[in-house]
mmCIF file of C-alpha atoms in Angstrom:
data_model
loop_
_atom_site.group_PDB
_atom_site.id
_atom_site.type_symbol
_atom_site.label_atom_id
_atom_site.label_comp_id
_atom_site.label_asym_id
_atom_site.label_seq_id
_atom_site.Cartn_x
_atom_site.Cartn_y
_atom_site.Cartn_z
ATOM 1 C CA MET A 12 -17.017 0.302 107.628
ATOM 2 C CA ASN A 13 -19.124 0.273 104.505
ATOM 3 C CA ALA A 14 -17.998 -0.881 101.085
ATOM 4 C CA ALA A 15 -17.515 2.643 99.748
ATOM 5 C CA LEU A 16 -15.181 3.597 102.546
ATOM 6 C CA ILE A 17 -13.189 0.489 102.021
ATOM 7 C CA THR A 18 -12.666 1.524 98.347
ATOM 8 C CA MET A 19 -11.689 5.026 99.315
ATOM 9 C CA ASP A 20 -9.366 3.867 102.022
ATOM 10 C CA ALA A 21 -7.511 1.757 99.498
ATOM 11 C CA ALA A 22 -7.463 4.597 96.992
ATOM 12 C CA THR A 23 -6.026 7.219 99.236
ATOM 13 C CA SER A 24 -3.158 5.045 100.316
ATOM 14 C CA PRO A 25 -1.169 4.141 97.242
ATOM 15 C CA GLU A 26 1.772 3.117 99.399
ATOM 16 C CA THR A 27 -0.027 0.545 101.469
ATOM 17 C CA PRO A 28 0.124 -3.080 100.337
ATOM 18 C CA ALA A 29 -2.703 -4.400 98.262
ATOM 19 C CA ARG A 30 -5.051 -5.322 101.001
ATOM 20 C CA PHE A 31 -7.902 -5.567 98.580
ATOM 21 C CA ALA A 32 -7.192 -8.151 95.934
ATOM 22 C CA PRO A 33 -8.404 -7.120 92.460
ATOM 23 C CA ARG A 34 -11.320 -9.170 91.385
ATOM 24 C CA LYS A 35 -12.177 -10.319 87.847
ATOM 25 C CA LEU A 36 -13.603 -7.768 85.588
ATOM 26 C CA ALA A 37 -16.988 -9.400 85.236
ATOM 27 C CA ARG A 38 -17.644 -9.380 88.944
ATOM 28 C CA LYS A 39 -16.685 -5.667 89.099
ATOM 29 C CA VAL A 40 -18.822 -4.669 86.255
ATOM 30 C CA GLU A 41 -21.661 -6.385 87.896
ATOM 31 C CA LEU A 42 -21.179 -4.339 91.028
ATOM 32 C CA VAL A 43 -21.445 -0.941 89.062
ATOM 33 C CA SER A 44 -23.508 -1.602 86.107
ATOM 34 C CA ASP A 45 -25.133 1.769 86.710
ATOM 35 C CA ASP A 46 -21.906 3.772 86.819
ATOM 36 C CA GLU A 47 -20.294 4.005 83.433
ATOM 37 C CA ASP A 48 -17.319 5.907 84.859
ATOM 38 C CA ALA A 49 -16.404 2.927 87.091
ATOM 39 C CA GLN A 50 -16.510 0.591 84.012
ATOM 40 C CA LEU A 51 -14.127 3.049 82.278
ATOM 41 C CA MET A 52 -11.824 2.805 85.262
ATOM 42 C CA LEU A 53 -11.933 -0.950 85.274
ATOM 43 C CA ALA A 54 -11.227 -0.983 81.467
ATOM 44 C CA TYR A 55 -8.124 1.275 82.094
ATOM 45 C CA ALA A 56 -7.046 -1.062 84.909
ATOM 46 C CA SER A 57 -7.084 -3.872 82.420
ATOM 47 C CA GLY A 58 -4.903 -1.820 79.897
ATOM 48 C CA GLU A 59 -7.247 0.278 77.800
ATOM 49 C CA MET A 60 -5.766 3.665 77.409
ATOM 50 C CA ARG A 61 -8.737 5.119 75.662
ATOM 51 C CA ALA A 62 -10.869 4.411 78.661
ATOM 52 C CA PHE A 63 -8.618 6.662 80.761
ATOM 53 C CA GLU A 64 -8.882 9.396 78.228
ATOM 54 C CA THR A 65 -12.541 9.402 78.295
ATOM 55 C CA LEU A 66 -12.587 9.328 82.063
ATOM 56 C CA TYR A 67 -10.164 12.205 82.228
ATOM 57 C CA SER A 68 -11.956 14.341 79.652
ATOM 58 C CA ARG A 69 -15.176 13.897 81.681
ATOM 59 C CA HIS A 70 -13.899 15.019 84.990
ATOM 60 C CA ARG A 71 -10.762 17.043 84.401
ATOM 61 C CA ALA A 72 -12.529 20.577 84.365
ATOM 62 C CA ALA A 73 -14.692 19.964 87.511
ATOM 63 C CA LEU A 74 -11.815 18.667 89.406
ATOM 64 C CA TYR A 75 -9.652 21.560 88.383
ATOM 65 C CA ARG A 76 -12.172 24.079 89.418
ATOM 66 C CA TYR A 77 -12.643 22.407 92.790
ATOM 67 C CA LEU A 78 -8.951 22.542 93.577
ATOM 68 C CA VAL A 79 -8.378 26.039 92.301
ATOM 69 C CA ARG A 80 -11.207 27.209 94.525
ATOM 70 C CA GLN A 81 -9.962 25.310 97.402
ATOM 71 C CA ALA A 82 -6.331 26.122 97.145
ATOM 72 C CA ARG A 83 -6.761 29.572 95.796
ATOM 73 C CA ASP A 84 -3.411 29.326 94.167
ATOM 74 C CA GLY A 85 -2.938 28.310 90.629
ATOM 75 C CA GLU A 86 0.440 26.596 91.153
ATOM 76 C CA ILE A 87 -0.747 24.656 94.049
ATOM 77 C CA ALA A 88 -4.005 23.741 92.272
ATOM 78 C CA ASN A 89 -1.832 22.406 89.425
ATOM 79 C CA ASP A 90 0.248 20.407 91.618
ATOM 80 C CA LEU A 91 -2.752 18.978 93.476
ATOM 81 C CA PHE A 92 -4.453 18.127 90.306
ATOM 82 C CA GLN A 93 -1.588 16.069 89.042
ATOM 83 C CA GLU A 94 -1.240 14.334 92.381
ATOM 84 C CA VAL A 95 -4.954 13.295 92.282
ATOM 85 C CA TRP A 96 -4.613 11.820 88.886
ATOM 86 C CA SER A 97 -1.413 10.094 89.842
ATOM 87 C CA ARG A 98 -3.225 8.516 92.748
ATOM 88 C CA VAL A 99 -6.061 7.465 90.365
ATOM 89 C CA ILE A 100 -3.429 5.933 88.146
ATOM 90 C CA ALA A 101 -1.659 4.155 91.044
ATOM 91 C CA ASN A 102 -4.642 2.768 92.467
ATOM 92 C CA ARG A 103 -6.157 1.453 89.274
ATOM 93 C CA ALA A 104 -5.478 -2.285 90.217
ATOM 94 C CA ARG A 105 -7.024 -1.927 93.679
ATOM 95 C CA TYR A 106 -10.021 0.057 92.480
ATOM 96 C CA GLU A 107 -13.394 -1.528 93.442
ATOM 97 C CA PRO A 108 -16.353 0.332 92.160
ATOM 98 C CA ARG A 109 -18.511 0.124 95.113
ATOM 99 C CA ALA A 110 -19.215 3.822 95.009
ATOM 100 C CA LYS A 111 -19.501 6.158 92.101
ATOM 101 C CA PHE A 112 -16.233 7.011 90.389
ATOM 102 C CA ARG A 113 -16.829 10.731 90.969
ATOM 103 C CA THR A 114 -17.081 10.038 94.666
ATOM 104 C CA PHE A 115 -13.801 8.095 94.589
ATOM 105 C CA LEU A 116 -12.146 10.967 92.497
ATOM 106 C CA PHE A 117 -13.269 13.797 94.923
ATOM 107 C CA THR A 118 -12.232 11.785 97.905
ATOM 108 C CA LEU A 119 -8.866 11.649 96.467
ATOM 109 C CA ALA A 120 -8.928 15.335 95.807
ATOM 110 C CA TYR A 121 -10.200 16.156 99.169
ATOM 111 C CA ASN A 122 -7.627 14.112 100.886
ATOM 112 C CA CYS A 123 -4.866 15.529 98.661
ATOM 113 C CA PHE A 124 -5.909 19.034 99.632
ATOM 114 C CA ILE A 125 -6.031 18.176 103.411
ATOM 115 C CA ASP A 126 -2.548 16.543 103.135
ATOM 116 C CA HIS A 127 -1.329 19.727 101.387
ATOM 117 C CA CYS A 128 -2.800 21.898 104.318
ATOM 118 C CA ARG A 129 -1.026 19.587 106.828
ATOM 119 C CA ARG A 130 2.215 19.985 104.947
ATOM 120 C CA VAL A 131 2.046 23.745 104.934
ATOM 121 C CA LYS A 132 0.333 23.708 108.408
ATOM 122 C CA ALA A 133 -2.357 26.140 107.228
ATOM 123 C CA ARG A 134 -5.410 26.366 105.209
ATOM 124 C CA PRO A 135 -5.523 29.131 102.565
ATOM 125 C CA GLY A 136 -7.250 32.269 103.876
ATOM 126 C CA GLY A 137 -7.816 35.747 102.489
ATOM 127 C CA LEU A 138 -8.094 36.470 98.795
ATOM 128 C CA GLY A 139 -5.052 34.954 97.395
ATOM 129 C CA ILE A 140 -6.563 33.948 94.127
ATOM 130 C CA GLU A 141 -6.949 35.935 90.970
ATOM 131 C CA ASP A 142 -9.926 33.738 90.277
ATOM 132 C CA ALA A 143 -11.976 35.214 87.531
ATOM 133 C CA ASP A 144 -13.912 31.978 87.956
ATOM 134 C CA ALA A 145 -15.394 33.337 91.175
ATOM 135 C CA ALA A 146 -17.074 35.956 89.078
ATOM 136 C CA ASP A 147 -18.825 33.123 87.171
ATOM 137 C CA LEU A 148 -20.832 32.409 90.196
ATOM 138 C CA LEU A 149 -22.354 35.883 90.080
ATOM 139 C CA PRO A 150 -25.298 36.959 88.253
ATOM 140 C CA ALA A 151 -24.499 37.082 84.535
ATOM 141 C CA ASP A 152 -23.972 40.446 83.180
ATOM 142 C CA GLU A 153 -23.106 40.621 79.561
ATOM 143 C CA ASP A 154 -23.401 44.431 79.572
ATOM 144 C CA GLY A 155 -20.078 45.876 78.869
ATOM 145 C CA ARG A 156 -20.877 49.256 80.455
ATOM 146 C CA PRO A 157 -18.195 50.491 82.842
ATOM 147 C CA GLU A 158 -20.788 50.877 85.615
ATOM 148 C CA ALA A 159 -21.853 47.237 85.130
ATOM 149 C CA VAL A 160 -18.338 46.011 85.058
ATOM 150 C CA LEU A 161 -17.517 47.828 88.195
ATOM 151 C CA GLN A 162 -20.743 46.522 89.826
ATOM 152 C CA ARG A 163 -19.782 42.895 88.709
ATOM 153 C CA ASP A 164 -16.299 43.283 90.017
ATOM 154 C CA GLU A 165 -17.610 44.509 93.295
ATOM 155 C CA CYS A 166 -19.843 41.559 93.570
ATOM 156 C CA SER A 167 -16.997 39.246 92.686
ATOM 157 C CA ARG A 168 -14.821 40.779 95.330
ATOM 158 C CA ARG A 169 -17.562 40.364 97.959
ATOM 159 C CA TYR A 170 -18.204 36.830 96.930
ATOM 160 C CA ARG A 171 -14.551 35.766 97.164
ATOM 161 C CA ALA A 172 -14.282 37.638 100.503
ATOM 162 C CA ALA A 173 -17.412 35.648 101.727
ATOM 163 C CA LEU A 174 -16.014 32.442 100.333
ATOM 164 C CA ALA A 175 -12.657 33.083 102.047
ATOM 165 C CA LYS A 176 -14.319 33.894 105.454
ATOM 166 C CA LEU A 177 -16.192 30.675 105.463
ATOM 167 C CA PRO A 178 -14.915 28.168 107.993
ATOM 168 C CA PRO A 179 -12.885 25.482 106.192
ATOM 169 C CA GLU A 180 -15.485 22.728 106.916
ATOM 170 C CA GLN A 181 -18.223 24.771 105.425
ATOM 171 C CA ARG A 182 -16.145 25.707 102.392
ATOM 172 C CA ASP A 183 -15.286 22.064 101.856
ATOM 173 C CA VAL A 184 -18.940 20.971 101.693
ATOM 174 C CA TYR A 185 -20.042 23.941 99.710
ATOM 175 C CA LEU A 186 -17.233 23.412 96.920
ATOM 176 C CA LEU A 187 -17.790 19.642 96.891
ATOM 177 C CA HIS A 188 -21.569 20.218 96.301
ATOM 178 C CA GLU A 189 -20.918 22.913 93.631
ATOM 179 C CA GLU A 190 -18.171 21.153 91.731
ATOM 180 C CA SER A 191 -18.388 17.393 92.191
ATOM 181 C CA GLU A 192 -22.206 17.359 92.062
ATOM 182 C CA LEU A 193 -22.181 14.636 94.733
ATOM 183 C CA SER A 194 -25.273 13.990 96.896
ATOM 184 C CA LEU A 195 -25.302 15.142 100.443
ATOM 185 C CA GLU A 196 -24.690 11.674 101.635
ATOM 186 C CA GLU A 197 -21.756 11.299 99.342
ATOM 187 C CA ILE A 198 -20.268 14.501 100.480
ATOM 188 C CA ALA A 199 -20.679 13.447 104.084
ATOM 189 C CA ARG A 200 -18.762 10.220 103.241
ATOM 190 C CA VAL A 201 -15.871 12.157 101.470
ATOM 191 C CA THR A 202 -15.515 14.519 104.395
ATOM 192 C CA GLY A 203 -15.993 11.817 107.019
ATOM 193 C CA VAL A 204 -18.995 13.358 108.813
ATOM 194 C CA GLY A 205 -22.626 12.479 109.175
ATOM 195 C CA ALA A 206 -25.159 13.496 106.489
ATOM 196 C CA GLU A 207 -26.843 15.913 108.996
ATOM 197 C CA THR A 208 -23.587 17.550 109.800
ATOM 198 C CA ALA A 209 -22.766 18.062 106.144
ATOM 199 C CA LYS A 210 -26.283 19.352 105.469
ATOM 200 C CA SER A 211 -25.931 21.873 108.309
ATOM 201 C CA ARG A 212 -22.522 23.060 107.079
ATOM 202 C CA LEU A 213 -23.802 23.423 103.607
ATOM 203 C CA ARG A 214 -26.852 25.434 104.785
ATOM 204 C CA TYR A 215 -24.623 27.832 106.757
ATOM 205 C CA ALA A 216 -22.209 28.228 103.827
ATOM 206 C CA VAL A 217 -24.983 29.011 101.387
ATOM 207 C CA GLY A 218 -26.591 31.399 103.732
ATOM 208 C CA LYS A 219 -23.466 33.478 104.153
ATOM 209 C CA LEU A 220 -22.608 33.557 100.436
ATOM 210 C CA LYS A 221 -26.151 34.557 99.534
ATOM 211 C CA ALA A 222 -26.114 37.337 102.095
ATOM 212 C CA ALA A 223 -22.864 38.531 100.716
ATOM 213 C CA LEU A 224 -24.100 38.559 97.219
ATOM 214 C CA ALA A 225 -27.250 40.229 98.177
ATOM 215 C CA ALA A 226 -25.295 43.000 99.868
ATOM 216 C CA ALA A 227 -23.197 43.358 96.619
ATOM 217 C CA GLU A 228 -26.284 43.650 94.478
ATOM 218 C CA GLN A 229 -27.655 46.579 96.465
ATOM 219 C CA PRO A 230 -27.042 49.938 94.770
ATOM 220 C CA MET B 5 -45.132 27.551 101.541
ATOM 221 C CA ASN B 6 -41.915 29.022 100.163
ATOM 222 C CA GLY B 7 -39.650 29.565 103.282
ATOM 223 C CA PRO B 8 -36.031 29.258 103.568
ATOM 224 C CA ASP B 9 -36.148 25.618 104.016
ATOM 225 C CA ASP B 10 -37.880 25.022 100.754
ATOM 226 C CA GLU B 11 -35.404 27.241 99.085
ATOM 227 C CA PHE B 12 -32.528 25.269 100.538
ATOM 228 C CA ASP B 13 -34.088 21.933 99.627
ATOM 229 C CA ASP B 14 -34.387 23.255 96.118
ATOM 230 C CA PHE B 15 -30.777 24.187 96.133
ATOM 231 C CA LEU B 16 -29.810 20.789 97.484
ATOM 232 C CA SER B 17 -31.789 18.945 94.899
ATOM 233 C CA ARG B 18 -30.309 21.146 92.122
ATOM 234 C CA ARG B 19 -33.798 22.314 91.052
ATOM 235 C CA LYS B 20 -33.020 25.932 91.763
ATOM 236 C CA PRO B 21 -29.442 27.199 91.728
ATOM 237 C CA LEU B 22 -28.652 29.779 94.356
ATOM 238 C CA PHE B 23 -26.224 31.421 92.077
ATOM 239 C CA ARG B 24 -26.752 31.766 88.343
ATOM 240 C CA ARG B 25 -23.698 30.203 86.840
ATOM 241 C CA PRO B 26 -22.652 31.147 83.354
ATOM 242 C CA ALA B 27 -20.487 28.747 81.365
ATOM 243 C CA ASP B 28 -17.374 28.153 83.321
ATOM 244 C CA ASP B 29 -14.266 27.871 81.132
ATOM 245 C CA LEU B 30 -11.751 27.343 83.844
ATOM 246 C CA GLN B 31 -9.636 24.425 82.468
ATOM 247 C CA PRO B 32 -6.334 22.877 83.513
ATOM 248 C CA PRO B 33 -3.358 23.912 81.350
ATOM 249 C CA GLU B 34 -2.828 21.729 78.257
ATOM 250 C CA GLU B 35 0.724 20.862 79.577
ATOM 251 C CA ILE B 36 -0.774 19.312 82.677
ATOM 252 C CA ASP B 37 -3.148 17.337 80.396
ATOM 253 C CA ARG B 38 -0.236 15.959 78.519
ATOM 254 C CA VAL B 39 1.667 15.090 81.692
ATOM 255 C CA VAL B 40 -1.344 13.195 83.278
ATOM 256 C CA LEU B 41 -2.140 11.243 80.058
ATOM 257 C CA ARG B 42 1.535 10.401 79.555
ATOM 258 C CA ARG B 43 1.711 9.074 83.209
ATOM 259 C CA ALA B 44 -1.457 6.943 82.694
ATOM 260 C CA ARG B 45 0.011 5.562 79.334
ATOM 261 C CA GLU B 46 3.406 4.724 80.892
ATOM 262 C CA ALA B 47 1.680 3.028 83.791
ATOM 263 C CA ILE B 48 -0.016 0.429 81.649
ATOM 264 C CA GLU B 49 2.823 0.153 79.203
ATOM 265 C CA ILE B 50 5.109 -0.816 81.984
ATOM 266 C CA GLU B 51 2.713 -3.433 83.000
ATOM 267 C CA ARG B 52 2.078 -4.952 79.561
ATOM 268 C CA PRO B 53 5.401 -6.838 79.160
ATOM 269 C CA GLN B 54 5.059 -8.375 82.640
ATOM 270 C CA ARG B 55 1.613 -9.516 81.817
ATOM 271 C CA ALA B 56 2.691 -11.015 78.542
ATOM 272 C CA PHE B 57 5.404 -12.956 80.233
ATOM 273 C CA ARG B 58 3.222 -14.074 83.053
ATOM 274 C CA GLY B 59 0.231 -14.828 80.943
ATOM 275 C CA ALA B 60 1.850 -16.727 78.067
ATOM 276 C CA ASN B 61 -0.577 -19.650 78.115
ATOM 277 C CA TRP B 62 1.179 -21.319 75.166
ATOM 278 C CA GLY B 63 4.674 -21.196 76.887
ATOM 279 C CA ALA B 64 4.298 -24.194 79.188
ATOM 280 C CA PRO B 65 2.744 -26.597 76.557
ATOM 281 C CA LEU B 66 5.390 -25.585 74.033
ATOM 282 C CA ALA B 67 8.190 -26.306 76.576
ATOM 283 C CA ILE B 68 6.692 -29.688 77.427
ATOM 284 C CA ALA B 69 6.291 -30.651 73.820
ATOM 285 C CA ALA B 70 9.909 -29.709 73.015
ATOM 286 C CA THR B 71 11.197 -31.742 76.007
ATOM 287 C CA LEU B 72 9.035 -34.621 74.965
ATOM 288 C CA LEU B 73 10.381 -34.502 71.414
ATOM 289 C CA VAL B 74 14.068 -34.448 72.534
ATOM 290 C CA VAL B 75 13.459 -37.422 74.945
ATOM 291 C CA PHE B 76 11.680 -39.409 72.269
ATOM 292 C CA THR B 77 14.377 -38.779 69.697
ATOM 293 C CA VAL B 78 17.127 -39.892 72.199
ATOM 294 C CA VAL B 79 15.289 -42.991 73.199
ATOM 295 C CA LEU B 80 14.531 -43.970 69.596
ATOM 296 C CA HIS B 81 18.140 -43.450 68.857
ATOM 297 C CA PHE B 82 19.373 -45.815 71.498
ATOM 298 C CA MET B 83 16.689 -48.406 70.882
ATOM 299 C CA GLN B 84 17.703 -48.949 67.156
ATOM 300 C CA PRO B 85 19.722 -52.151 66.445
ATOM 301 C CA SER B 86 23.403 -51.209 66.410
ATOM 302 C CA SER B 87 24.947 -51.981 63.019
ATOM 303 C CA LYS B 88 28.488 -53.082 63.191
ATOM 304 C CA ALA B 89 30.857 -50.391 62.478
ATOM 305 C CA VAL B 90 32.683 -50.968 59.181
ATOM 306 C CA PRO B 91 36.124 -49.725 59.444
ATOM 307 C CA GLU B 92 37.248 -47.533 56.856
ATOM 308 C CA VAL B 93 39.665 -49.183 54.479
ATOM 309 C CA THR B 94 42.424 -47.328 53.032
ATOM 310 C CA VAL B 95 45.173 -48.150 50.489
ATOM 311 C CA GLN B 96 47.803 -47.740 53.257
ATOM 312 C CA GLN B 97 46.001 -50.087 55.641
ATOM 313 C CA VAL B 98 45.819 -52.929 53.003
ATOM 314 C CA ALA B 99 49.283 -52.375 51.591
ATOM 315 C CA GLN B 100 51.106 -52.597 54.952
ATOM 316 C CA PRO B 101 49.992 -55.993 55.972
ATOM 317 C CA VAL B 102 50.528 -57.522 52.502
ATOM 318 C CA ALA B 103 53.999 -56.103 52.408
ATOM 319 C CA ALA B 104 54.768 -57.475 55.787
ATOM 320 C CA ALA B 105 53.310 -60.849 55.060
ATOM 321 C CA SER B 106 55.096 -61.521 51.794
ATOM 322 C CA PRO B 107 58.736 -60.860 52.061
ATOM 323 C CA THR B 108 60.539 -60.783 48.778
ATOM 324 C CA VAL B 109 60.954 -64.108 47.332
ATOM 325 C CA THR B 110 63.711 -64.507 44.848
ATOM 326 C CA THR B 111 63.247 -67.169 42.267
ATOM 327 C CA PRO B 112 66.341 -69.356 41.972
ATOM 328 C CA ALA B 113 68.276 -68.874 38.720
ATOM 329 C CA TRP B 114 68.110 -72.558 37.767
ATOM 330 C CA ARG B 115 64.315 -72.292 37.438
ATOM 331 C CA ASN B 116 64.570 -69.789 34.602
ATOM 332 C CA ASP B 117 65.986 -72.539 32.367
ATOM 333 C CA SER B 118 64.235 -75.991 32.125
ATOM 334 C CA GLN B 119 67.634 -77.841 31.519
ATOM 335 C CA SER B 120 69.121 -76.345 34.591
ATOM 336 C CA TRP B 121 65.887 -76.917 36.643
ATOM 337 C CA LEU B 122 65.994 -80.657 35.616
ATOM 338 C CA ALA B 123 69.761 -80.752 36.400
ATOM 339 C CA GLN B 124 68.937 -79.356 39.861
ATOM 340 C CA ILE B 125 66.387 -82.014 40.546
ATOM 341 C CA GLU B 126 68.904 -84.624 39.560
ATOM 342 C CA LYS B 127 71.377 -82.999 42.004
ATOM 343 C CA LEU B 128 68.800 -83.138 44.733
ATOM 344 C CA ARG B 129 68.097 -86.758 44.166
ATOM 345 C CA ALA B 130 71.761 -87.604 44.025
ATOM 346 C CA ALA B 131 72.135 -85.805 47.272
ATOM 347 C CA GLY B 132 69.476 -87.875 48.805
ATOM 348 C CA ARG B 133 67.060 -84.789 49.098
ATOM 349 C CA ASN B 134 64.322 -86.680 47.510
ATOM 350 C CA ALA B 135 61.461 -84.690 49.085
ATOM 351 C CA GLU B 136 62.884 -81.507 47.776
ATOM 352 C CA ALA B 137 63.601 -83.097 44.418
ATOM 353 C CA ASP B 138 59.861 -84.296 44.166
ATOM 354 C CA ALA B 139 58.715 -80.881 45.209
ATOM 355 C CA GLU B 140 60.870 -79.189 42.535
ATOM 356 C CA LEU B 141 59.764 -81.840 40.033
ATOM 357 C CA ALA B 142 56.004 -81.096 40.912
ATOM 358 C CA ALA B 143 56.710 -77.436 40.603
ATOM 359 C CA TYR B 144 58.451 -78.044 37.289
ATOM 360 C CA LYS B 145 55.494 -80.007 35.859
ATOM 361 C CA ARG B 146 53.027 -77.274 37.061
ATOM 362 C CA GLU B 147 55.076 -74.670 35.433
ATOM 363 C CA HIS B 148 55.349 -76.422 32.222
ATOM 364 C CA ARG B 149 51.703 -77.520 32.228
ATOM 365 C CA ALA B 150 50.592 -73.894 32.690
ATOM 366 C CA LEU B 151 52.843 -72.964 29.725
ATOM 367 C CA ALA B 152 51.140 -75.698 27.759
ATOM 368 C CA VAL B 153 47.760 -74.229 28.616
ATOM 369 C CA ASP B 154 48.599 -70.661 28.116
ATOM 370 C CA PRO B 155 50.512 -70.427 24.905
ATOM 371 C CA ASN B 156 51.165 -66.651 25.530
ATOM 372 C CA ARG B 157 53.354 -67.388 28.474
#
């Protein structure tokens, strides 16, 4: 198991005993000198609240969008959002920055969502969300004409339908790519599959969404 | 060549977005922001007192210094030469032994008058109590010598 996975395992199991003893700050900073977020996380672990505030302000919106689009339910997304940050807080002492903080954060988010699906014994399907944000992915149309609004709504409906029809694995990969801005290798690590598998899933997801939007744009 | 693979690679490398995305203003509710930040703050505030207790680097040296000071003071106290205790003297303590040691001595009446005193001496001699007579005579002489020295008596 590589170092990044060790870090993520520790982070996703807050109840488990501290298998990974925290090291001194200097050593940790040395490991992640290129990841400012990781240094902020270490600073928070050593008691600096301002570091957490910076970290939170940087990632809150992207994480929230990811969870809203995954859960397609505002209330569930709110709960999951709080749970993810609670795990970040709970794991601050065990945090070892051997991967980017963003990878760590979205691993928590992904696992929280999977845990939620296991609890409810289903993954969300259909068009349960009133997600105006889905329309943001559509071609921008600032024209307020009724026909343009109707066309944009239709595109949005088709897009959401296409997103909902995606197999969960493809949707996971696609949303991680869109919201977390992780690399394909990092997405593969988060979802626990090989990089080629992740790439293939992403390719299928993008193809289906593109086709859905193309159909919506046709008059 | 500009096939689907190139397009997908561009998408992967984020050089060319598949979907044009306007500014996305989807944000978590402010109430949730407050909850998360409060939890984060509480987590480190709970930890701080424990750290202060554990990490009090000056605590052990201070305790050792205080102990040494007490031990040194006690040892010094017992090593000093012990001065004899001077009992407290009170008027009652002095008066009681004096009173016990000196019972009231009544002066014979014949000593108040020199003629009677001398007559008493003669009586003692006549009775053969010469030692007593000599003692009385000596006392008589001391008394009268003292009177001669101290004219105020």
